[in-house]
Structure formats: structure tokens, C-alpha cells
PDB file of C-alpha atoms and ligand atoms in Angstrom:
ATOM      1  CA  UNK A  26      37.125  49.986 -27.325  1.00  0.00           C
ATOM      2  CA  UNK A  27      38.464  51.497 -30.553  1.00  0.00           C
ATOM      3  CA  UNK A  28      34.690  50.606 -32.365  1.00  0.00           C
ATOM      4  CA  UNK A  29      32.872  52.427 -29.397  1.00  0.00           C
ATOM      5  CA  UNK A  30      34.763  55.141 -29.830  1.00  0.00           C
ATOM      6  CA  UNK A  31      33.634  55.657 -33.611  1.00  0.00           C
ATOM      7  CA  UNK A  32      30.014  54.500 -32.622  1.00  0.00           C
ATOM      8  CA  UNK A  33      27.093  56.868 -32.698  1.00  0.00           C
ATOM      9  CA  UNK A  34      25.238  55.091 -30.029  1.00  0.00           C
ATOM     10  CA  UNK A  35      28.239  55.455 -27.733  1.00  0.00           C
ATOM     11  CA  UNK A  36      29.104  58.848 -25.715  1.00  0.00           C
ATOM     12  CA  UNK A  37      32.276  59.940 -23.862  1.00  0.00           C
ATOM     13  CA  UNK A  38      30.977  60.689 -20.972  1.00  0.00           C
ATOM     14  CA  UNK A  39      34.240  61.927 -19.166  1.00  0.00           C
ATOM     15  CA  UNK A  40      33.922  65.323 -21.259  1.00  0.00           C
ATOM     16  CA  UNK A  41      30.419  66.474 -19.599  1.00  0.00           C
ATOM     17  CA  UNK A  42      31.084  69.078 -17.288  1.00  0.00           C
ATOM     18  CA  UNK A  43      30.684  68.212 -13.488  1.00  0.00           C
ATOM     19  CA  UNK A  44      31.707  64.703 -14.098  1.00  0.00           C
ATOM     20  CA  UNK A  45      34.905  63.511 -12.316  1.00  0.00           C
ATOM     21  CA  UNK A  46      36.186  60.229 -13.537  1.00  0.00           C
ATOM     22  CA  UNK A  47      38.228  57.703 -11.373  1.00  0.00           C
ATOM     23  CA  UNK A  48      38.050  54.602 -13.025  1.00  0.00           C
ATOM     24  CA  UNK A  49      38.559  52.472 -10.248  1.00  0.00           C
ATOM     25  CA  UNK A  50      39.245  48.822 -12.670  1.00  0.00           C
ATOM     26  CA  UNK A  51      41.543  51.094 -14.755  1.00  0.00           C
ATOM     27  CA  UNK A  52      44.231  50.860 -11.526  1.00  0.00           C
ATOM     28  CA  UNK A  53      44.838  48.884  -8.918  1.00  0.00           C
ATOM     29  CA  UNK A  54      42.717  50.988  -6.658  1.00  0.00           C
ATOM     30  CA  UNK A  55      39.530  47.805  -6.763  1.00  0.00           C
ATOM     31  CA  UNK A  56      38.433  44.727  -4.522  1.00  0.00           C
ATOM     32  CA  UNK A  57      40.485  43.064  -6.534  1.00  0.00           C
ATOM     33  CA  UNK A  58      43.805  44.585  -6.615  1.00  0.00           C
ATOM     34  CA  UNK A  59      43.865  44.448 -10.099  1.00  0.00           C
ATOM     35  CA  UNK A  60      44.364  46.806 -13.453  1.00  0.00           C
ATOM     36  CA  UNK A  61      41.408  45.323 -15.607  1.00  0.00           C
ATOM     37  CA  UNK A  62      41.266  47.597 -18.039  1.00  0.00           C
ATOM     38  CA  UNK A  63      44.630  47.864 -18.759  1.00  0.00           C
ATOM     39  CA  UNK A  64      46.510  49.870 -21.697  1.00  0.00           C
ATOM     40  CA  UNK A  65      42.997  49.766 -23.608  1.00  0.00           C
ATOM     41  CA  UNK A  66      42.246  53.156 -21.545  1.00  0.00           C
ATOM     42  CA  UNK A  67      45.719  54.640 -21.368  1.00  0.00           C
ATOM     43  CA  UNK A  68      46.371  57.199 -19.396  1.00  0.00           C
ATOM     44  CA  UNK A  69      43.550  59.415 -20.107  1.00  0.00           C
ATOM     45  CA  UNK A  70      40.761  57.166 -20.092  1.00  0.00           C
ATOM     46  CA  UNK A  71      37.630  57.500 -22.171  1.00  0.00           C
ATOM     47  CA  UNK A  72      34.300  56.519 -20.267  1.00  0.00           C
ATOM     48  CA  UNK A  73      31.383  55.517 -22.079  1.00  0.00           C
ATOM     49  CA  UNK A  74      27.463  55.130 -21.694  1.00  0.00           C
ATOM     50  CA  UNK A  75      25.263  54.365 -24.045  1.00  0.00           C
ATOM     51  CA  UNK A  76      23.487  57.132 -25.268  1.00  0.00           C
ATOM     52  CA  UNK A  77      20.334  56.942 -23.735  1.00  0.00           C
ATOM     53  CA  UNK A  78      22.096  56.249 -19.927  1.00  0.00           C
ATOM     54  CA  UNK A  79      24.863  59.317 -21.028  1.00  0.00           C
ATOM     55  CA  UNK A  80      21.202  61.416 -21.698  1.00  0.00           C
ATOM     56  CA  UNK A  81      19.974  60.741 -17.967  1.00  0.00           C
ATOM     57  CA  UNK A  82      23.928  61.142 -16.929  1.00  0.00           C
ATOM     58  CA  UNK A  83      23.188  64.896 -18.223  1.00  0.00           C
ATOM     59  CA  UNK A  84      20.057  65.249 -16.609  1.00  0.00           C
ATOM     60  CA  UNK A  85      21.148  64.464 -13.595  1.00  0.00           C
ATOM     61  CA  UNK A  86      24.242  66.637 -13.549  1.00  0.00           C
ATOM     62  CA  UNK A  87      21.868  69.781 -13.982  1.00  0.00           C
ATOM     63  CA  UNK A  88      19.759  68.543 -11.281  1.00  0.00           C
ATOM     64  CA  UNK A  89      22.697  68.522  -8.919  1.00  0.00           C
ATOM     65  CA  UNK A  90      23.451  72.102  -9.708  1.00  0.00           C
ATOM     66  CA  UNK A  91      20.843  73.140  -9.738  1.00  0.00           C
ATOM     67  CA  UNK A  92      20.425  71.716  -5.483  1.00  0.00           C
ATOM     68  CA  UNK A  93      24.019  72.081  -4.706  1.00  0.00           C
ATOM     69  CA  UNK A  94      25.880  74.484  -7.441  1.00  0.00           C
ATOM     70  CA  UNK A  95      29.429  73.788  -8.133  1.00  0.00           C
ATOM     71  CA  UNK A  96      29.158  69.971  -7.018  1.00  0.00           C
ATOM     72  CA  UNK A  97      30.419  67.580  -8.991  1.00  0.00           C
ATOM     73  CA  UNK A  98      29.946  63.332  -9.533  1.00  0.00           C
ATOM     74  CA  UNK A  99      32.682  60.864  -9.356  1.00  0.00           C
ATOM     75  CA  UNK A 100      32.355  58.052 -11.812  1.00  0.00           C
ATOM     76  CA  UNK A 101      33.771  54.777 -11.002  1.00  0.00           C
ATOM     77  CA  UNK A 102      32.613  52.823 -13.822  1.00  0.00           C
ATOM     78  CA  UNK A 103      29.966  52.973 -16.615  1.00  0.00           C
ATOM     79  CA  UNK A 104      30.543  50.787 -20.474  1.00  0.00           C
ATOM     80  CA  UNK A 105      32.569  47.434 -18.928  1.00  0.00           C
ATOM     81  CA  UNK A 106      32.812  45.187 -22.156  1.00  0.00           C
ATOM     82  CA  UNK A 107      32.208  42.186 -22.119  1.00  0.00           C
ATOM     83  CA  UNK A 108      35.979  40.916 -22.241  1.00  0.00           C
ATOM     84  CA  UNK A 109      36.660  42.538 -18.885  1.00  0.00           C
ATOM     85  CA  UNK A 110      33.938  41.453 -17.107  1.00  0.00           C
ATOM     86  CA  UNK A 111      35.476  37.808 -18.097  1.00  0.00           C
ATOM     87  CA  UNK A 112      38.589  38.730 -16.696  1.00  0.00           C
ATOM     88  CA  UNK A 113      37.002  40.030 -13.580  1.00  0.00           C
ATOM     89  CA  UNK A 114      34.828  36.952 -13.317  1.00  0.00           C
ATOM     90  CA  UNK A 115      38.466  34.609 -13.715  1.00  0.00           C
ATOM     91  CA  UNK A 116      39.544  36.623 -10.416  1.00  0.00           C
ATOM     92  CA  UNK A 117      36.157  35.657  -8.200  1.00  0.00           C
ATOM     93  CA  UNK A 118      34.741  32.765  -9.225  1.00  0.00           C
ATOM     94  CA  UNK A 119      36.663  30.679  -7.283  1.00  0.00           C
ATOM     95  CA  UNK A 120      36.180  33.221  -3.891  1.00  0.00           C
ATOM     96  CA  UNK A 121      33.358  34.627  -1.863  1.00  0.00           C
ATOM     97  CA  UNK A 122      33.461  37.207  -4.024  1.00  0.00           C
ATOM     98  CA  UNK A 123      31.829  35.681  -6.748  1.00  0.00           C
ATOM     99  CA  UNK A 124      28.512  36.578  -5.828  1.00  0.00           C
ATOM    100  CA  UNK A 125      28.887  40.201  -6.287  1.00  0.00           C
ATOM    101  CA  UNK A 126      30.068  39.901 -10.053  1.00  0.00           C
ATOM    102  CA  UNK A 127      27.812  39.350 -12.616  1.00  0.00           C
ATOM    103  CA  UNK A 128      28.692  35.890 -14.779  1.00  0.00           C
ATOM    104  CA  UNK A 129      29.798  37.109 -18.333  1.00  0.00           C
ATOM    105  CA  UNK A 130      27.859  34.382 -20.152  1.00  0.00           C
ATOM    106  CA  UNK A 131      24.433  36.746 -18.898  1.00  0.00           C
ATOM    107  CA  UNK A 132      26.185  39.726 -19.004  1.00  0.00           C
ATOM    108  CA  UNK A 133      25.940  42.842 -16.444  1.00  0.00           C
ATOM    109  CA  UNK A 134      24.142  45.936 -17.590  1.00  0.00           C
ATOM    110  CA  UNK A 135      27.996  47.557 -17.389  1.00  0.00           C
ATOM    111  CA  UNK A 136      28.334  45.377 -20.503  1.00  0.00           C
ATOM    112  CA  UNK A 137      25.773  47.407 -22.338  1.00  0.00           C
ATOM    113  CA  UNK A 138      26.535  50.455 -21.049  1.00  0.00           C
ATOM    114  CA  UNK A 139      23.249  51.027 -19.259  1.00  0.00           C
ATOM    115  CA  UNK A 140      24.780  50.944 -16.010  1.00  0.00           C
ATOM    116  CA  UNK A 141      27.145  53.489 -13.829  1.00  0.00           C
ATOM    117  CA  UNK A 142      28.715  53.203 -10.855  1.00  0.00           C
ATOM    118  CA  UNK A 143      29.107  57.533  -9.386  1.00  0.00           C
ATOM    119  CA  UNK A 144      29.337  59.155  -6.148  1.00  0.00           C
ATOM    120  CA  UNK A 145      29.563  62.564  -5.567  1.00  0.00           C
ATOM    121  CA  UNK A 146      32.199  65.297  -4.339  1.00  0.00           C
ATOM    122  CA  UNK A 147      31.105  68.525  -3.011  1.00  0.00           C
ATOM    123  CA  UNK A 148      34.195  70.745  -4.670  1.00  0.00           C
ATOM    124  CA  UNK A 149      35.923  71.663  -1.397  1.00  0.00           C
ATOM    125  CA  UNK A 150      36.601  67.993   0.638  1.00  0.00           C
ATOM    126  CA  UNK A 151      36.606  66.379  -2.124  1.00  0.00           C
ATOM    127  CA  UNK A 152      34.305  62.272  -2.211  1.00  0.00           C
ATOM    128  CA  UNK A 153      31.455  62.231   0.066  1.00  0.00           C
ATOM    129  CA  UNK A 154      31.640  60.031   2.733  1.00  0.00           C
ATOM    130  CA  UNK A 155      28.979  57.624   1.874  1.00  0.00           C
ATOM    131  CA  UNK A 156      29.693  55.460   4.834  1.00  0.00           C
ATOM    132  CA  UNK A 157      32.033  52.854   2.737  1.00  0.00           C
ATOM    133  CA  UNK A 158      33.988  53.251  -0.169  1.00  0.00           C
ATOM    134  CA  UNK A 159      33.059  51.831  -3.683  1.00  0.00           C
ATOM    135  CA  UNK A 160      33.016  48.458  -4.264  1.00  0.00           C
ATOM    136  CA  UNK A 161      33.182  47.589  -0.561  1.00  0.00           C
ATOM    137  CA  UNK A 162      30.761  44.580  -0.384  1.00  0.00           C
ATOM    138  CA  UNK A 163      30.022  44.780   3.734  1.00  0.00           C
ATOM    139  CA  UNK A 164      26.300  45.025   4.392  1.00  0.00           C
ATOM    140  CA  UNK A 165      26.909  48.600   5.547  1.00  0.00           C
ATOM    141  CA  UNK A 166      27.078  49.534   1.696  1.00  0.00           C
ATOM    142  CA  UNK A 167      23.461  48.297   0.841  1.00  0.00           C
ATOM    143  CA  UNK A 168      21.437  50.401   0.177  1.00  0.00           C
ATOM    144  CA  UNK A 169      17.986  48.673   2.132  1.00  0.00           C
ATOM    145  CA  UNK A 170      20.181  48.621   5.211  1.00  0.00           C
ATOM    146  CA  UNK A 171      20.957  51.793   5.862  1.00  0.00           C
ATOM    147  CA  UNK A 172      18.157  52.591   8.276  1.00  0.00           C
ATOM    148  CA  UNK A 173      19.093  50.117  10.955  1.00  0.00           C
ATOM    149  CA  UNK A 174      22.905  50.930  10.561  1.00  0.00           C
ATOM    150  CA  UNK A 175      21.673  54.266  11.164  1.00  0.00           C
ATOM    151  CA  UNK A 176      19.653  53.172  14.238  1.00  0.00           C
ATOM    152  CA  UNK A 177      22.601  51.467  15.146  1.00  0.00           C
ATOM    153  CA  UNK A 178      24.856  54.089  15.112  1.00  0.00           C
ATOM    154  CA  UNK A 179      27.400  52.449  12.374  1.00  0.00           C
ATOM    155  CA  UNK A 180      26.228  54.864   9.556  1.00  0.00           C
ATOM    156  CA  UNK A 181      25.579  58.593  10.234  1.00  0.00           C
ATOM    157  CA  UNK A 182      22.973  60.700   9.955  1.00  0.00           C
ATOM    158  CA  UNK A 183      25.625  62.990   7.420  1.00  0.00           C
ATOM    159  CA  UNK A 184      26.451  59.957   5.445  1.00  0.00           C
ATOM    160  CA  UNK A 185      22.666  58.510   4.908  1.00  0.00           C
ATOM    161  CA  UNK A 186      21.866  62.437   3.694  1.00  0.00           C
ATOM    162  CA  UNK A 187      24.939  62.223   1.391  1.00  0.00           C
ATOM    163  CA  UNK A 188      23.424  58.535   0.399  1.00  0.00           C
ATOM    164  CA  UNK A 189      19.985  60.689  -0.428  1.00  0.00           C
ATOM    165  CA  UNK A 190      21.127  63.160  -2.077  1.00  0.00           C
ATOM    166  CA  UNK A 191      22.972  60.960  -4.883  1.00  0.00           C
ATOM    167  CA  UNK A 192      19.636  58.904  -5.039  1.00  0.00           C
ATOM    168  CA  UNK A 193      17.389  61.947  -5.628  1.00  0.00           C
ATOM    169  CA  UNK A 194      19.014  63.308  -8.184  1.00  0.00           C
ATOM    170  CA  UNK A 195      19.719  60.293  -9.791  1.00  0.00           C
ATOM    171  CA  UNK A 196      16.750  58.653  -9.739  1.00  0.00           C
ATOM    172  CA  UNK A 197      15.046  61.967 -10.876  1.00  0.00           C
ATOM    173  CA  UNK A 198      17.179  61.879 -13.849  1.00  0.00           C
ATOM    174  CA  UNK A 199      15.125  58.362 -14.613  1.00  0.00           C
ATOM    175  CA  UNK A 200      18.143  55.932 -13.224  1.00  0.00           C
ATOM    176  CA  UNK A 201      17.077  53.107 -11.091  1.00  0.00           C
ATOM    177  CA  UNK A 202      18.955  52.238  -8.038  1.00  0.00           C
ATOM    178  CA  UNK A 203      19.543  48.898  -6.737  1.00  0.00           C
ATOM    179  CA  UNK A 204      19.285  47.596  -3.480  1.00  0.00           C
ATOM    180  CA  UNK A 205      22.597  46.346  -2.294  1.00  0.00           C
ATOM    181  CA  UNK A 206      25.361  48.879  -3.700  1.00  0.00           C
ATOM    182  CA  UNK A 207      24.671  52.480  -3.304  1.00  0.00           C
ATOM    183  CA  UNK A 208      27.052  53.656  -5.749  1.00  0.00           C
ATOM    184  CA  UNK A 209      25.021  51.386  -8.643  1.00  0.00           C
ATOM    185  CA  UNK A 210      22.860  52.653 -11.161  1.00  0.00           C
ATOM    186  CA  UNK A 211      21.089  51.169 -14.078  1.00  0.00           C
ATOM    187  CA  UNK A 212      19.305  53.239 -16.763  1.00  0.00           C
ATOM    188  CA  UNK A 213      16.655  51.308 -17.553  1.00  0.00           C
ATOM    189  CA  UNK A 214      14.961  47.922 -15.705  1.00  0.00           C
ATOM    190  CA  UNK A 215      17.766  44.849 -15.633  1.00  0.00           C
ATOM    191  CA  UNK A 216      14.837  43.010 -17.787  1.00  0.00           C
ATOM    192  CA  UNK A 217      14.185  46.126 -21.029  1.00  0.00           C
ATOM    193  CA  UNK A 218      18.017  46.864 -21.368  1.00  0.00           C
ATOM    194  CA  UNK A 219      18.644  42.381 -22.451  1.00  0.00           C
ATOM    195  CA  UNK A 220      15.873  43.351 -24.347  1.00  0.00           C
ATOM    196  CA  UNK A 221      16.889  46.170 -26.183  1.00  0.00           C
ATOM    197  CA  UNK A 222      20.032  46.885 -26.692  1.00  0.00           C
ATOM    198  CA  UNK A 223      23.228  45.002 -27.309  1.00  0.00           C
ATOM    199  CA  UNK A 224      26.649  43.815 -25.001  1.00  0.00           C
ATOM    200  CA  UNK A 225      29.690  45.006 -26.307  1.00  0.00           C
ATOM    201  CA  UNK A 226      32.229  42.428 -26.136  1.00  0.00           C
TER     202      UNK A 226
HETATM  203 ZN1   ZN B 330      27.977  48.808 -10.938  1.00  0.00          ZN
END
């Protein structure tokens, strides 16, 4: 981490305003029980985007105050290198888990720092309730399910609006959601950001 930290490309994204961090790898607090990230974030981590996701990350933190003032996002994760997403991959690969982690020899877009996982807290209750946590890997979290566990009556119609909200002003900031986690964001289509820009290991 110590060269992204010097790198131009690179932005701290944990000093924008209205941007909570809770580094969920950074702690045991994950799916897999697990400190991934270890002493390389200390106690006061440093989160990083590209430049070009951090840009949209701005963006979309005026948006939100702009429709709910005095909101703020929680980040969960953003720049993974590449060395912990080998680490994470060690844990799963052997479990069910396995398909919800990218495989380090392709790379995630977390590994280029294109990527963000956020939710949102309204200032007063703190998180939205989005239905499920981060990182819970039910079908409930996905994204192109949420209308029939609506129908259903397993999601409400409070936590599908909270679900909304974080698209809209995310994806009006230019980020791209994906269709099975709805905390996930990429900057740029999976395809342009292997293209263009490079992992950091
Ligand atoms: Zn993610």
C-alpha cells in the first residue's frame, strides 16, 4: 500500500466529506471471520479508488445531499490489491463460497480500484437497512430479486426504497451496479477497466 499512497492516480477516499468508512476485511467483522488486511491499514485505515472511480465517488456524494442533506455513505471496501484478494481466495476456494470471490489470477475490479462496495446511513439511525447486511450472499441480497422478495413479503417496501435510493445516486454519478450484490459498484464496464488500467498487486 505504501506505493499507492505516493501515487498520483490513487486517492484517499476516506477524507471526502460524507464518506463513512468501515472496512469490513480490515476486522473480523466479514463472511469470513477474518482480518485480511491486516497491520497494512493500521488503525486508521486509508481507502483508496482510483482516480477516475474516487471522481464519480464525489459526484455521487453531492447528489446525495443534494436529495437527502446531511446523509452520509458507508464504505465497505474500494482498492483490494491483488495480494489480499489471494488470501481471500486461500479461505473459499475450497467452500461454497468460492463462487462469490473473484479468482486472483483474473483479478476483481477491487484490484484496480474501479470498484466499491458503500451503503448508506441517514445521520440519525445510523446503516440503512438494506434488507441484509454486506457481504451476505443469500438471494435476498441480489439485486434482480428484490421485486419478488418484495411480493413475497421477505424484503420491505422501506428497505427496496433504501435499495433505490443508493442506486440512483450512484448510478447517476456514472457507477454501474451489478446484479447480485446491492452494495457493489464498478466504475466503469468489468470489460474497459482490464482494458485500461492496471491491478495493483
Ligand atoms: Zn465488491
Amino acid at each position: 500500500m505504501r506505493q499507492i499512497e505516493k501515487d498520483p492516480d490513487f486517492v484517499d477516499i476516506s477524507t471526502f466529506p460524507h464518506v463513512l468508512i468501515d472496512l469490513r476485511y480490515a476486522g473480523i467483522n466479514n463472511f469470513m471471520k477474518t482480518d485480511l488486511y491486516g497491520p497494512i491499514y493500521g488503525s486508521k485505515p486509508k481507502v483508496f479508488l482510483h482516480k477516475d472511480a474516487a471522481s464519480k465517488l464525489l459526484k455521487a456524494v453531492n447528489l446525495l445531499q443534494k436529495i437527502k442533506p446531511g446523509w452520509s455513505f458507508l464504505v465497505f471496501d474500494a482498492l483490494r490489491p491483488r495480494s489480499v484478494q489471494w488470501k481471500m481466495w486461500e479461505k473459499v476456494k475450497d467452500t461454497p463460497q468460492r463462487k462469490y470471490v473473484a479468482n486472483p489470477a483474473i483479478g476483481s475490479p477491487h484490484n484496480y480500484g474501479m470498484a466499491i462496495d458503500i451503503g448508506l446511513t441517514d445521520g440519525q439511525h445510523g446503516e440503512l437497512d438494506m434488507g441484509t447486511g454486506f457481504d451476505s450472499f443469500a438471494p435476498i441480497a441480489e439485486p434482480r430479486l428484490e421485486q419478488k422478495f418484495l411480493k413475497m413479503g421477505k424484503l420491505t417496501r422501506r428497505q427496496v426504497a433504501n435499495r433505490l435510493l443508493l442506486r440512483k445516486v450512484m448510478t447517476q454519478a456514472g457507477f454501474l451496479p451489478i446484479s447480485h450484490e446491492w452494495w457493489h459498484f464498478n466504475a466503469l464496464p468489468e470489460p474497459e477497466i482490464r482494458k485500461k488500467y492496471r491491478i495493483v498487486e
